Each structure stands twice: as C-alpha cells, then as structure tokens.
C-alpha cells in the first residue's frame, strides 16, 4: 500500500484547520491525564523507663563515686540499646510502609489506565478519525463507555500486555510490537464489538510492510517536538500534539481505504485458514 508522509500530513493539516479548537481541547485533556505523589514519614520514640531507674540508683549511691560513674555508664548503654532497637523497628516499619504505598500506587495507576484512560483514548481516536473525514464531535470521547466497554478494556489491556512482555526481551522487540499494534485503537474505534484476537490480527495485517514507514513518520516530527522547549510546552498543546494525532488518524484512514477488500476476505475466510 503506497502512501507518502506528505500525503497524510496534508490530510491532517486540513482536518486540524476544520476542527482546530476541538482537537486542541481533546489533546489537552490527555496531557492533563499524565501525572500522583505520595509521601511517608516516621518518628522515633525513646524509652525513659531506664533513665528514671537510673536516677533512683544515682540517689541511693551518691556517696560512692565509682558506683555513681558505673550507674551513669550503664544507664547510657541501656538508653543506647533502646534507641538502636527502636530504630531497627522504625526502619523496618518504614520500609514496609514504602513498599505497600508503592504497590498501591502501581495498582491504582494500572487500574486507571486500563479502565479509564485506554477507553477514553479509543474514543479520542474515533474523534480524530471523524475530524479527518470531516467534522469531529468531542462527545466521541465517551464512545467506548457506551459501546462494548469491556471488550475495549480487554483488547487494549492485551495489546499493552503483549507490548510489555516483548519489551522485556530488550527494547527493540517492544518497539517492533508497538508498531505491529499501531492501529489497534483506530480499529476498535470503528469496530468496538470485534474480539481482541481479530483486532490484533487486523492491525498486524494493516502494518505489514508499513512498520518502518510509520516509525519514520513519527521521527519526522522530532523538530516540532524540540520546539516545545522554546515555547515552554505551549506549542505541544496548541499545534504539535494535535497535528501528530491527526496524522496518525490520516495514516489509518489511508491504509484502511486500501485494504477494505482484504478486510472482507479476513471476515469470510474458513476457520483455521492462515491470514495473508
């Protein structure tokens, strides 16, 4: 399937011109969804019981200087031991608390990503596609929540899981898998009821021979992203991110327009027949 970067970028620019403020608004929402902090503190407690006992001993032995010195020395050592013991308990408690807090943050973060952000992002891609085709509506953001929500959650989760597992094999396989599943969100945006194996397979088919071209397309925005440092991030919100997102939607639309015949073949092929 032949396409050029200029072709999809021109299509994205036209869509951005038609839907500018709506695209900027949707992009801004997802920039805001990017970032929690947690803190923990501990305090030490000193046991004064031995100190009081030492005072009693000191009163009793005031006429004996040597015993007086020994009592003070023993008292100091006892206090020292108590501090060390309490310090160890506090350190262990602090470490356990930190581990629990980090675990909770990770679990909550994953849950928010799986059940909220991923479905919203699929809706955002539907909005981008509608903008490329003509006029997009911000209400498309909630599309997945009203159309086979659990299937969307399952599909995007499995996509992310596969990419994560492949990334564990070193970075390059993860990047390869990311571009293999490059079209998953767009496919879901138009086919919310499609089972996740078919969505992943369809994305693979669409990206067959296109992964390097899509990678180069993403890299071609690097100078635009560098402009962010000069404009304190305003250019990213007001132009670069909207432009990038619409370009990816334009690429999907370009590829989907050229493989509709293949899509019909996939849906009607006999069970077990290998995918082209």
PDB file of N, CA, C and O in Angstrom, residues 169-245:
ATOM      1  N   UNK A 169      12.186  -8.446  26.430  1.00  0.00           N
ATOM      2  CA  UNK A 169      13.214  -9.131  25.634  1.00  0.00           C
ATOM      3  C   UNK A 169      14.277  -8.156  25.138  1.00  0.00           C
ATOM      4  O   UNK A 169      15.115  -8.531  24.344  1.00  0.00           O
ATOM      5  N   UNK A 170      14.247  -6.940  25.585  1.00  0.00           N
ATOM      6  CA  UNK A 170      15.043  -5.779  25.199  1.00  0.00           C
ATOM      7  C   UNK A 170      14.140  -4.811  24.441  1.00  0.00           C
ATOM      8  O   UNK A 170      13.047  -5.168  24.025  1.00  0.00           O
ATOM      9  N   UNK A 171      14.605  -3.622  24.278  1.00  0.00           N
ATOM     10  CA  UNK A 171      13.757  -2.536  23.794  1.00  0.00           C
ATOM     11  C   UNK A 171      13.276  -2.752  22.357  1.00  0.00           C
ATOM     12  O   UNK A 171      12.111  -2.518  22.052  1.00  0.00           O
ATOM     13  N   UNK A 172      14.136  -3.219  21.479  1.00  0.00           N
ATOM     14  CA  UNK A 172      13.801  -3.321  20.060  1.00  0.00           C
ATOM     15  C   UNK A 172      12.575  -4.198  19.801  1.00  0.00           C
ATOM     16  O   UNK A 172      11.669  -3.790  19.052  1.00  0.00           O
ATOM     17  N   UNK A 173      12.480  -5.407  20.400  1.00  0.00           N
ATOM     18  CA  UNK A 173      11.254  -6.198  20.175  1.00  0.00           C
ATOM     19  C   UNK A 173       9.997  -5.482  20.639  1.00  0.00           C
ATOM     20  O   UNK A 173       8.937  -5.616  20.018  1.00  0.00           O
ATOM     21  N   UNK A 174      10.093  -4.715  21.732  1.00  0.00           N
ATOM     22  CA  UNK A 174       8.946  -3.953  22.212  1.00  0.00           C
ATOM     23  C   UNK A 174       8.517  -2.891  21.221  1.00  0.00           C
ATOM     24  O   UNK A 174       7.317  -2.679  20.995  1.00  0.00           O
ATOM     25  N   UNK A 175       9.492  -2.199  20.627  1.00  0.00           N
ATOM     26  CA  UNK A 175       9.187  -1.181  19.613  1.00  0.00           C
ATOM     27  C   UNK A 175       8.549  -1.837  18.386  1.00  0.00           C
ATOM     28  O   UNK A 175       7.571  -1.324  17.824  1.00  0.00           O
ATOM     29  N   UNK A 176       9.079  -2.993  17.999  1.00  0.00           N
ATOM     30  CA  UNK A 176       8.534  -3.724  16.854  1.00  0.00           C
ATOM     31  C   UNK A 176       7.066  -4.066  17.107  1.00  0.00           C
ATOM     32  O   UNK A 176       6.200  -3.868  16.244  1.00  0.00           O
ATOM     33  N   UNK A 177       6.775  -4.572  18.321  1.00  0.00           N
ATOM     34  CA  UNK A 177       5.407  -4.965  18.655  1.00  0.00           C
ATOM     35  C   UNK A 177       4.495  -3.746  18.727  1.00  0.00           C
ATOM     36  O   UNK A 177       3.314  -3.800  18.340  1.00  0.00           O
ATOM     37  N   UNK A 178       5.030  -2.635  19.228  1.00  0.00           N
ATOM     38  CA  UNK A 178       4.238  -1.406  19.300  1.00  0.00           C
ATOM     39  C   UNK A 178       3.747  -0.998  17.922  1.00  0.00           C
ATOM     40  O   UNK A 178       2.569  -0.637  17.737  1.00  0.00           O
ATOM     41  N   UNK A 179       4.635  -1.068  16.928  1.00  0.00           N
ATOM     42  CA  UNK A 179       4.231  -0.666  15.576  1.00  0.00           C
ATOM     43  C   UNK A 179       3.393  -1.745  14.895  1.00  0.00           C
ATOM     44  O   UNK A 179       2.609  -1.445  13.994  1.00  0.00           O
ATOM     45  N   UNK A 180       3.525  -2.968  15.338  1.00  0.00           N
ATOM     46  CA  UNK A 180       2.657  -4.026  14.816  1.00  0.00           C
ATOM     47  C   UNK A 180       1.205  -3.796  15.257  1.00  0.00           C
ATOM     48  O   UNK A 180       0.268  -4.055  14.512  1.00  0.00           O
ATOM     49  N   UNK A 181       1.051  -3.274  16.476  1.00  0.00           N
ATOM     50  CA  UNK A 181      -0.282  -2.993  17.025  1.00  0.00           C
ATOM     51  C   UNK A 181      -0.625  -1.507  16.947  1.00  0.00           C
ATOM     52  O   UNK A 181      -1.457  -1.004  17.689  1.00  0.00           O
ATOM     53  N   UNK A 182      -0.029  -0.830  16.027  1.00  0.00           N
ATOM     54  CA  UNK A 182      -0.161   0.624  15.869  1.00  0.00           C
ATOM     55  C   UNK A 182      -1.605   1.054  15.623  1.00  0.00           C
ATOM     56  O   UNK A 182      -2.018   2.143  16.016  1.00  0.00           O
ATOM     57  N   UNK A 183      -2.382   0.193  14.978  1.00  0.00           N
ATOM     58  CA  UNK A 183      -3.732   0.561  14.551  1.00  0.00           C
ATOM     59  C   UNK A 183      -4.837   0.023  15.458  1.00  0.00           C
ATOM     60  O   UNK A 183      -6.021   0.185  15.140  1.00  0.00           O
ATOM     61  N   UNK A 184      -4.479  -0.595  16.567  1.00  0.00           N
ATOM     62  CA  UNK A 184      -5.479  -1.225  17.437  1.00  0.00           C
ATOM     63  C   UNK A 184      -6.552  -0.243  17.896  1.00  0.00           C
ATOM     64  O   UNK A 184      -7.756  -0.523  17.824  1.00  0.00           O
ATOM     65  N   UNK A 185      -6.146   0.932  18.385  1.00  0.00           N
ATOM     66  CA  UNK A 185      -7.116   1.907  18.889  1.00  0.00           C
ATOM     67  C   UNK A 185      -8.062   2.377  17.792  1.00  0.00           C
ATOM     68  O   UNK A 185      -9.262   2.559  18.025  1.00  0.00           O
ATOM     69  N   UNK A 186      -7.538   2.572  16.598  1.00  0.00           N
ATOM     70  CA  UNK A 186      -8.371   3.033  15.486  1.00  0.00           C
ATOM     71  C   UNK A 186      -9.365   1.947  15.053  1.00  0.00           C
ATOM     72  O   UNK A 186     -10.521   2.232  14.751  1.00  0.00           O
ATOM     73  N   UNK A 187      -8.877   0.694  15.020  1.00  0.00           N
ATOM     74  CA  UNK A 187      -9.763  -0.409  14.638  1.00  0.00           C
ATOM     75  C   UNK A 187     -10.896  -0.557  15.651  1.00  0.00           C
ATOM     76  O   UNK A 187     -12.063  -0.725  15.293  1.00  0.00           O
ATOM     77  N   UNK A 188     -10.552  -0.468  16.938  1.00  0.00           N
ATOM     78  CA  UNK A 188     -11.565  -0.530  17.993  1.00  0.00           C
ATOM     79  C   UNK A 188     -12.551   0.625  17.891  1.00  0.00           C
ATOM     80  O   UNK A 188     -13.745   0.467  18.162  1.00  0.00           O
ATOM     81  N   UNK A 189     -12.042   1.783  17.517  1.00  0.00           N
ATOM     82  CA  UNK A 189     -12.894   2.971  17.419  1.00  0.00           C
ATOM     83  C   UNK A 189     -13.999   2.786  16.375  1.00  0.00           C
ATOM     84  O   UNK A 189     -15.071   3.366  16.490  1.00  0.00           O
ATOM     85  N   UNK A 190     -13.725   1.956  15.363  1.00  0.00           N
ATOM     86  CA  UNK A 190     -14.727   1.704  14.325  1.00  0.00           C
ATOM     87  C   UNK A 190     -15.404   0.352  14.469  1.00  0.00           C
ATOM     88  O   UNK A 190     -16.464   0.123  13.878  1.00  0.00           O
ATOM     89  N   UNK A 191     -14.791  -0.539  15.272  1.00  0.00           N
ATOM     90  CA  UNK A 191     -15.350  -1.882  15.457  1.00  0.00           C
ATOM     91  C   UNK A 191     -15.302  -2.255  16.936  1.00  0.00           C
ATOM     92  O   UNK A 191     -14.534  -3.140  17.337  1.00  0.00           O
ATOM     93  N   UNK A 192     -16.092  -1.593  17.775  1.00  0.00           N
ATOM     94  CA  UNK A 192     -15.991  -1.792  19.220  1.00  0.00           C
ATOM     95  C   UNK A 192     -16.349  -3.198  19.696  1.00  0.00           C
ATOM     96  O   UNK A 192     -15.952  -3.594  20.787  1.00  0.00           O
ATOM     97  N   UNK A 193     -17.092  -3.967  18.873  1.00  0.00           N
ATOM     98  CA  UNK A 193     -17.508  -5.308  19.272  1.00  0.00           C
ATOM     99  C   UNK A 193     -16.585  -6.398  18.745  1.00  0.00           C
ATOM    100  O   UNK A 193     -16.808  -7.581  18.997  1.00  0.00           O
ATOM    101  N   UNK A 194     -15.542  -6.023  18.025  1.00  0.00           N
ATOM    102  CA  UNK A 194     -14.647  -7.019  17.429  1.00  0.00           C
ATOM    103  C   UNK A 194     -13.812  -7.704  18.506  1.00  0.00           C
ATOM    104  O   UNK A 194     -13.200  -7.027  19.334  1.00  0.00           O
ATOM    105  N   UNK A 195     -13.732  -9.036  18.539  1.00  0.00           N
ATOM    106  CA  UNK A 195     -12.926  -9.741  19.541  1.00  0.00           C
ATOM    107  C   UNK A 195     -11.464  -9.338  19.456  1.00  0.00           C
ATOM    108  O   UNK A 195     -10.950  -9.067  18.361  1.00  0.00           O
ATOM    109  N   UNK A 196     -10.796  -9.339  20.617  1.00  0.00           N
ATOM    110  CA  UNK A 196      -9.444  -8.797  20.636  1.00  0.00           C
ATOM    111  C   UNK A 196      -8.457  -9.553  19.743  1.00  0.00           C
ATOM    112  O   UNK A 196      -7.568  -8.928  19.146  1.00  0.00           O
ATOM    113  N   UNK A 197      -8.554 -10.915  19.596  1.00  0.00           N
ATOM    114  CA  UNK A 197      -7.589 -11.559  18.688  1.00  0.00           C
ATOM    115  C   UNK A 197      -7.717 -11.043  17.256  1.00  0.00           C
ATOM    116  O   UNK A 197      -6.719 -10.878  16.554  1.00  0.00           O
ATOM    117  N   UNK A 198      -8.962 -10.769  16.837  1.00  0.00           N
ATOM    118  CA  UNK A 198      -9.179 -10.273  15.475  1.00  0.00           C
ATOM    119  C   UNK A 198      -8.664  -8.844  15.328  1.00  0.00           C
ATOM    120  O   UNK A 198      -8.117  -8.471  14.285  1.00  0.00           O
ATOM    121  N   UNK A 199      -8.848  -8.030  16.367  1.00  0.00           N
ATOM    122  CA  UNK A 199      -8.345  -6.643  16.326  1.00  0.00           C
ATOM    123  C   UNK A 199      -6.821  -6.651  16.189  1.00  0.00           C
ATOM    124  O   UNK A 199      -6.254  -5.935  15.350  1.00  0.00           O
ATOM    125  N   UNK A 200      -6.155  -7.470  16.999  1.00  0.00           N
ATOM    126  CA  UNK A 200      -4.689  -7.536  16.940  1.00  0.00           C
ATOM    127  C   UNK A 200      -4.226  -8.065  15.591  1.00  0.00           C
ATOM    128  O   UNK A 200      -3.249  -7.567  15.011  1.00  0.00           O
ATOM    129  N   UNK A 201      -4.926  -9.079  15.081  1.00  0.00           N
ATOM    130  CA  UNK A 201      -4.558  -9.665  13.793  1.00  0.00           C
ATOM    131  C   UNK A 201      -4.750  -8.656  12.667  1.00  0.00           C
ATOM    132  O   UNK A 201      -3.934  -8.549  11.753  1.00  0.00           O
ATOM    133  N   UNK A 202      -5.843  -7.905  12.744  1.00  0.00           N
ATOM    134  CA  UNK A 202      -6.118  -6.914  11.700  1.00  0.00           C
ATOM    135  C   UNK A 202      -5.060  -5.808  11.706  1.00  0.00           C
ATOM    136  O   UNK A 202      -4.627  -5.337  10.648  1.00  0.00           O
ATOM    137  N   UNK A 203      -4.645  -5.389  12.906  1.00  0.00           N
ATOM    138  CA  UNK A 203      -3.589  -4.380  12.988  1.00  0.00           C
ATOM    139  C   UNK A 203      -2.296  -4.911  12.386  1.00  0.00           C
ATOM    140  O   UNK A 203      -1.591  -4.185  11.669  1.00  0.00           O
ATOM    141  N   UNK A 204      -1.975  -6.179  12.660  1.00  0.00           N
ATOM    142  CA  UNK A 204      -0.778  -6.786  12.069  1.00  0.00           C
ATOM    143  C   UNK A 204      -0.855  -6.760  10.550  1.00  0.00           C
ATOM    144  O   UNK A 204       0.132  -6.440   9.863  1.00  0.00           O
ATOM    145  N   UNK A 205      -2.020  -7.114  10.021  1.00  0.00           N
ATOM    146  CA  UNK A 205      -2.192  -7.124   8.568  1.00  0.00           C
ATOM    147  C   UNK A 205      -1.998  -5.731   7.975  1.00  0.00           C
ATOM    148  O   UNK A 205      -1.335  -5.560   6.946  1.00  0.00           O
ATOM    149  N   UNK A 206      -2.609  -4.731   8.626  1.00  0.00           N
ATOM    150  CA  UNK A 206      -2.514  -3.364   8.108  1.00  0.00           C
ATOM    151  C   UNK A 206      -1.084  -2.838   8.163  1.00  0.00           C
ATOM    152  O   UNK A 206      -0.666  -2.065   7.296  1.00  0.00           O
ATOM    153  N   UNK A 207      -0.326  -3.257   9.188  1.00  0.00           N
ATOM    154  CA  UNK A 207       1.032  -2.743   9.365  1.00  0.00           C
ATOM    155  C   UNK A 207       2.089  -3.614   8.689  1.00  0.00           C
ATOM    156  O   UNK A 207       3.277  -3.327   8.810  1.00  0.00           O
ATOM    157  N   UNK A 208       1.664  -4.659   8.012  1.00  0.00           N
ATOM    158  CA  UNK A 208       2.609  -5.499   7.285  1.00  0.00           C
ATOM    159  C   UNK A 208       3.320  -4.664   6.215  1.00  0.00           C
ATOM    160  O   UNK A 208       2.691  -4.119   5.306  1.00  0.00           O
ATOM    161  N   UNK A 209       4.623  -4.533   6.328  1.00  0.00           N
ATOM    162  CA  UNK A 209       5.400  -3.732   5.396  1.00  0.00           C
ATOM    163  C   UNK A 209       5.306  -2.232   5.626  1.00  0.00           C
ATOM    164  O   UNK A 209       5.867  -1.450   4.852  1.00  0.00           O
ATOM    165  N   UNK A 210       4.611  -1.824   6.705  1.00  0.00           N
ATOM    166  CA  UNK A 210       4.416  -0.401   6.976  1.00  0.00           C
ATOM    167  C   UNK A 210       5.077   0.069   8.271  1.00  0.00           C
ATOM    168  O   UNK A 210       5.077   1.266   8.562  1.00  0.00           O
ATOM    169  N   UNK A 211       5.615  -0.861   9.036  1.00  0.00           N
ATOM    170  CA  UNK A 211       6.137  -0.502  10.379  1.00  0.00           C
ATOM    171  C   UNK A 211       7.287   0.497  10.279  1.00  0.00           C
ATOM    172  O   UNK A 211       7.332   1.477  11.036  1.00  0.00           O
ATOM    173  N   UNK A 212       8.215   0.264   9.386  1.00  0.00           N
ATOM    174  CA  UNK A 212       9.343   1.188   9.250  1.00  0.00           C
ATOM    175  C   UNK A 212       8.863   2.552   8.761  1.00  0.00           C
ATOM    176  O   UNK A 212       9.310   3.589   9.258  1.00  0.00           O
ATOM    177  N   UNK A 213       7.948   2.561   7.806  1.00  0.00           N
ATOM    178  CA  UNK A 213       7.430   3.829   7.291  1.00  0.00           C
ATOM    179  C   UNK A 213       6.704   4.611   8.390  1.00  0.00           C
ATOM    180  O   UNK A 213       6.826   5.844   8.474  1.00  0.00           O
ATOM    181  N   UNK A 214       5.957   3.897   9.228  1.00  0.00           N
ATOM    182  CA  UNK A 214       5.255   4.562  10.333  1.00  0.00           C
ATOM    183  C   UNK A 214       6.247   5.102  11.359  1.00  0.00           C
ATOM    184  O   UNK A 214       6.057   6.189  11.925  1.00  0.00           O
ATOM    185  N   UNK A 215       7.319   4.349  11.593  1.00  0.00           N
ATOM    186  CA  UNK A 215       8.364   4.805  12.518  1.00  0.00           C
ATOM    187  C   UNK A 215       9.017   6.084  11.994  1.00  0.00           C
ATOM    188  O   UNK A 215       9.214   7.054  12.748  1.00  0.00           O
ATOM    189  N   UNK A 216       9.337   6.093  10.716  1.00  0.00           N
ATOM    190  CA  UNK A 216       9.946   7.287  10.108  1.00  0.00           C
ATOM    191  C   UNK A 216       8.973   8.458  10.163  1.00  0.00           C
ATOM    192  O   UNK A 216       9.367   9.611  10.389  1.00  0.00           O
ATOM    193  N   UNK A 217       7.685   8.179   9.978  1.00  0.00           N
ATOM    194  CA  UNK A 217       6.670   9.231  10.078  1.00  0.00           C
ATOM    195  C   UNK A 217       6.688   9.862  11.465  1.00  0.00           C
ATOM    196  O   UNK A 217       6.648  11.090  11.602  1.00  0.00           O
ATOM    197  N   UNK A 218       6.761   9.032  12.506  1.00  0.00           N
ATOM    198  CA  UNK A 218       6.818   9.559  13.870  1.00  0.00           C
ATOM    199  C   UNK A 218       8.095  10.371  14.101  1.00  0.00           C
ATOM    200  O   UNK A 218       8.065  11.438  14.718  1.00  0.00           O
ATOM    201  N   UNK A 219       9.219   9.862  13.602  1.00  0.00           N
ATOM    202  CA  UNK A 219      10.504  10.551  13.773  1.00  0.00           C
ATOM    203  C   UNK A 219      10.503  11.902  13.057  1.00  0.00           C
ATOM    204  O   UNK A 219      11.175  12.849  13.480  1.00  0.00           O
ATOM    205  N   UNK A 220       9.727  12.005  11.988  1.00  0.00           N
ATOM    206  CA  UNK A 220       9.731  13.247  11.206  1.00  0.00           C
ATOM    207  C   UNK A 220       9.185  14.444  11.991  1.00  0.00           C
ATOM    208  O   UNK A 220       9.351  15.583  11.568  1.00  0.00           O
ATOM    209  N   UNK A 221       8.554  14.188  13.149  1.00  0.00           N
ATOM    210  CA  UNK A 221       8.028  15.286  13.973  1.00  0.00           C
ATOM    211  C   UNK A 221       9.026  15.745  15.040  1.00  0.00           C
ATOM    212  O   UNK A 221       8.684  16.585  15.869  1.00  0.00           O
ATOM    213  N   UNK A 222      10.234  15.207  15.020  1.00  0.00           N
ATOM    214  CA  UNK A 222      11.176  15.465  16.112  1.00  0.00           C
ATOM    215  C   UNK A 222      11.513  16.948  16.255  1.00  0.00           C
ATOM    216  O   UNK A 222      11.624  17.467  17.377  1.00  0.00           O
ATOM    217  N   UNK A 223      11.652  17.663  15.155  1.00  0.00           N
ATOM    218  CA  UNK A 223      11.956  19.095  15.235  1.00  0.00           C
ATOM    219  C   UNK A 223      10.782  19.868  15.817  1.00  0.00           C
ATOM    220  O   UNK A 223      10.972  20.840  16.559  1.00  0.00           O
ATOM    221  N   UNK A 224       9.569  19.435  15.481  1.00  0.00           N
ATOM    222  CA  UNK A 224       8.392  20.064  16.080  1.00  0.00           C
ATOM    223  C   UNK A 224       8.376  19.864  17.594  1.00  0.00           C
ATOM    224  O   UNK A 224       8.049  20.777  18.350  1.00  0.00           O
ATOM    225  N   UNK A 225       8.736  18.644  18.037  1.00  0.00           N
ATOM    226  CA  UNK A 225       8.759  18.362  19.477  1.00  0.00           C
ATOM    227  C   UNK A 225       9.843  19.184  20.183  1.00  0.00           C
ATOM    228  O   UNK A 225       9.665  19.605  21.325  1.00  0.00           O
ATOM    229  N   UNK A 226      10.956  19.421  19.513  1.00  0.00           N
ATOM    230  CA  UNK A 226      12.032  20.222  20.100  1.00  0.00           C
ATOM    231  C   UNK A 226      11.592  21.663  20.321  1.00  0.00           C
ATOM    232  O   UNK A 226      12.099  22.355  21.207  1.00  0.00           O
ATOM    233  N   UNK A 227      10.626  22.107  19.518  1.00  0.00           N
ATOM    234  CA  UNK A 227      10.108  23.469  19.663  1.00  0.00           C
ATOM    235  C   UNK A 227       9.441  23.662  21.029  1.00  0.00           C
ATOM    236  O   UNK A 227       9.321  24.783  21.522  1.00  0.00           O
ATOM    237  N   UNK A 228       9.060  22.553  21.648  1.00  0.00           N
ATOM    238  CA  UNK A 228       8.409  22.603  22.962  1.00  0.00           C
ATOM    239  C   UNK A 228       9.286  23.302  23.985  1.00  0.00           C
ATOM    240  O   UNK A 228       8.797  24.050  24.846  1.00  0.00           O
ATOM    241  N   UNK A 229      10.584  23.056  23.942  1.00  0.00           N
ATOM    242  CA  UNK A 229      11.500  23.647  24.918  1.00  0.00           C
ATOM    243  C   UNK A 229      11.573  25.169  24.765  1.00  0.00           C
ATOM    244  O   UNK A 229      11.761  25.890  25.742  1.00  0.00           O
ATOM    245  N   UNK A 230      11.424  25.632  23.559  1.00  0.00           N
ATOM    246  CA  UNK A 230      11.491  27.069  23.299  1.00  0.00           C
ATOM    247  C   UNK A 230      10.206  27.765  23.725  1.00  0.00           C
ATOM    248  O   UNK A 230      10.227  28.901  24.216  1.00  0.00           O
ATOM    249  N   UNK A 231       9.071  27.073  23.565  1.00  0.00           N
ATOM    250  CA  UNK A 231       7.765  27.692  23.839  1.00  0.00           C
ATOM    251  C   UNK A 231       7.185  27.281  25.190  1.00  0.00           C
ATOM    252  O   UNK A 231       5.993  27.528  25.445  1.00  0.00           O
ATOM    253  N   UNK A 232       8.002  26.628  26.047  1.00  0.00           N
ATOM    254  CA  UNK A 232       7.548  26.193  27.384  1.00  0.00           C
ATOM    255  C   UNK A 232       6.344  25.246  27.306  1.00  0.00           C
ATOM    256  O   UNK A 232       5.480  25.246  28.190  1.00  0.00           O
ATOM    257  N   UNK A 233       6.273  24.471  26.253  1.00  0.00           N
ATOM    258  CA  UNK A 233       5.226  23.466  26.132  1.00  0.00           C
ATOM    259  C   UNK A 233       3.971  23.920  25.415  1.00  0.00           C
ATOM    260  O   UNK A 233       3.116  23.088  25.070  1.00  0.00           O
ATOM    261  N   UNK A 234       3.823  25.213  25.180  1.00  0.00           N
ATOM    262  CA  UNK A 234       2.596  25.706  24.549  1.00  0.00           C
ATOM    263  C   UNK A 234       2.432  25.196  23.118  1.00  0.00           C
ATOM    264  O   UNK A 234       1.319  24.901  22.680  1.00  0.00           O
ATOM    265  N   UNK A 235       3.535  25.094  22.396  1.00  0.00           N
ATOM    266  CA  UNK A 235       3.442  24.619  21.013  1.00  0.00           C
ATOM    267  C   UNK A 235       2.966  23.170  20.956  1.00  0.00           C
ATOM    268  O   UNK A 235       2.263  22.769  20.022  1.00  0.00           O
ATOM    269  N   UNK A 236       3.357  22.380  21.973  1.00  0.00           N
ATOM    270  CA  UNK A 236       2.949  20.964  22.009  1.00  0.00           C
ATOM    271  C   UNK A 236       1.427  20.852  22.139  1.00  0.00           C
ATOM    272  O   UNK A 236       0.796  20.015  21.485  1.00  0.00           O
ATOM    273  N   UNK A 237       0.856  21.702  22.979  1.00  0.00           N
ATOM    274  CA  UNK A 237      -0.594  21.666  23.213  1.00  0.00           C
ATOM    275  C   UNK A 237      -1.361  22.276  22.043  1.00  0.00           C
ATOM    276  O   UNK A 237      -2.360  21.726  21.575  1.00  0.00           O
ATOM    277  N   UNK A 238      -0.867  23.415  21.567  1.00  0.00           N
ATOM    278  CA  UNK A 238      -1.639  24.204  20.595  1.00  0.00           C
ATOM    279  C   UNK A 238      -1.444  23.772  19.145  1.00  0.00           C
ATOM    280  O   UNK A 238      -2.248  24.151  18.281  1.00  0.00           O
ATOM    281  N   UNK A 239      -0.390  22.973  18.885  1.00  0.00           N
ATOM    282  CA  UNK A 239      -0.201  22.587  17.488  1.00  0.00           C
ATOM    283  C   UNK A 239       0.404  21.189  17.300  1.00  0.00           C
ATOM    284  O   UNK A 239      -0.163  20.362  16.584  1.00  0.00           O
ATOM    285  N   UNK A 240       1.546  20.922  17.950  1.00  0.00           N
ATOM    286  CA  UNK A 240       2.311  19.709  17.615  1.00  0.00           C
ATOM    287  C   UNK A 240       1.525  18.432  17.901  1.00  0.00           C
ATOM    288  O   UNK A 240       1.367  17.574  17.023  1.00  0.00           O
ATOM    289  N   UNK A 241       1.040  18.262  19.149  1.00  0.00           N
ATOM    290  CA  UNK A 241       0.305  17.043  19.500  1.00  0.00           C
ATOM    291  C   UNK A 241      -0.957  16.863  18.662  1.00  0.00           C
ATOM    292  O   UNK A 241      -1.228  15.756  18.169  1.00  0.00           O
ATOM    293  N   UNK A 242      -1.768  17.929  18.499  1.00  0.00           N
ATOM    294  CA  UNK A 242      -2.940  17.771  17.622  1.00  0.00           C
ATOM    295  C   UNK A 242      -2.555  17.350  16.201  1.00  0.00           C
ATOM    296  O   UNK A 242      -3.218  16.495  15.600  1.00  0.00           O
ATOM    297  N   UNK A 243      -1.485  17.947  15.695  1.00  0.00           N
ATOM    298  CA  UNK A 243      -1.002  17.635  14.346  1.00  0.00           C
ATOM    299  C   UNK A 243      -0.560  16.171  14.245  1.00  0.00           C
ATOM    300  O   UNK A 243      -0.925  15.448  13.307  1.00  0.00           O
ATOM    301  N   UNK A 244       0.188  15.704  15.245  1.00  0.00           N
ATOM    302  CA  UNK A 244       0.675  14.323  15.259  1.00  0.00           C
ATOM    303  C   UNK A 244      -0.498  13.343  15.327  1.00  0.00           C
ATOM    304  O   UNK A 244      -0.556  12.354  14.585  1.00  0.00           O
ATOM    305  N   UNK A 245      -1.427  13.599  16.242  1.00  0.00           N
ATOM    306  CA  UNK A 245      -2.560  12.682  16.417  1.00  0.00           C
ATOM    307  C   UNK A 245      -3.413  12.590  15.151  1.00  0.00           C
ATOM    308  O   UNK A 245      -3.859  11.502  14.767  1.00  0.00           O
TER     309      UNK A 245
END
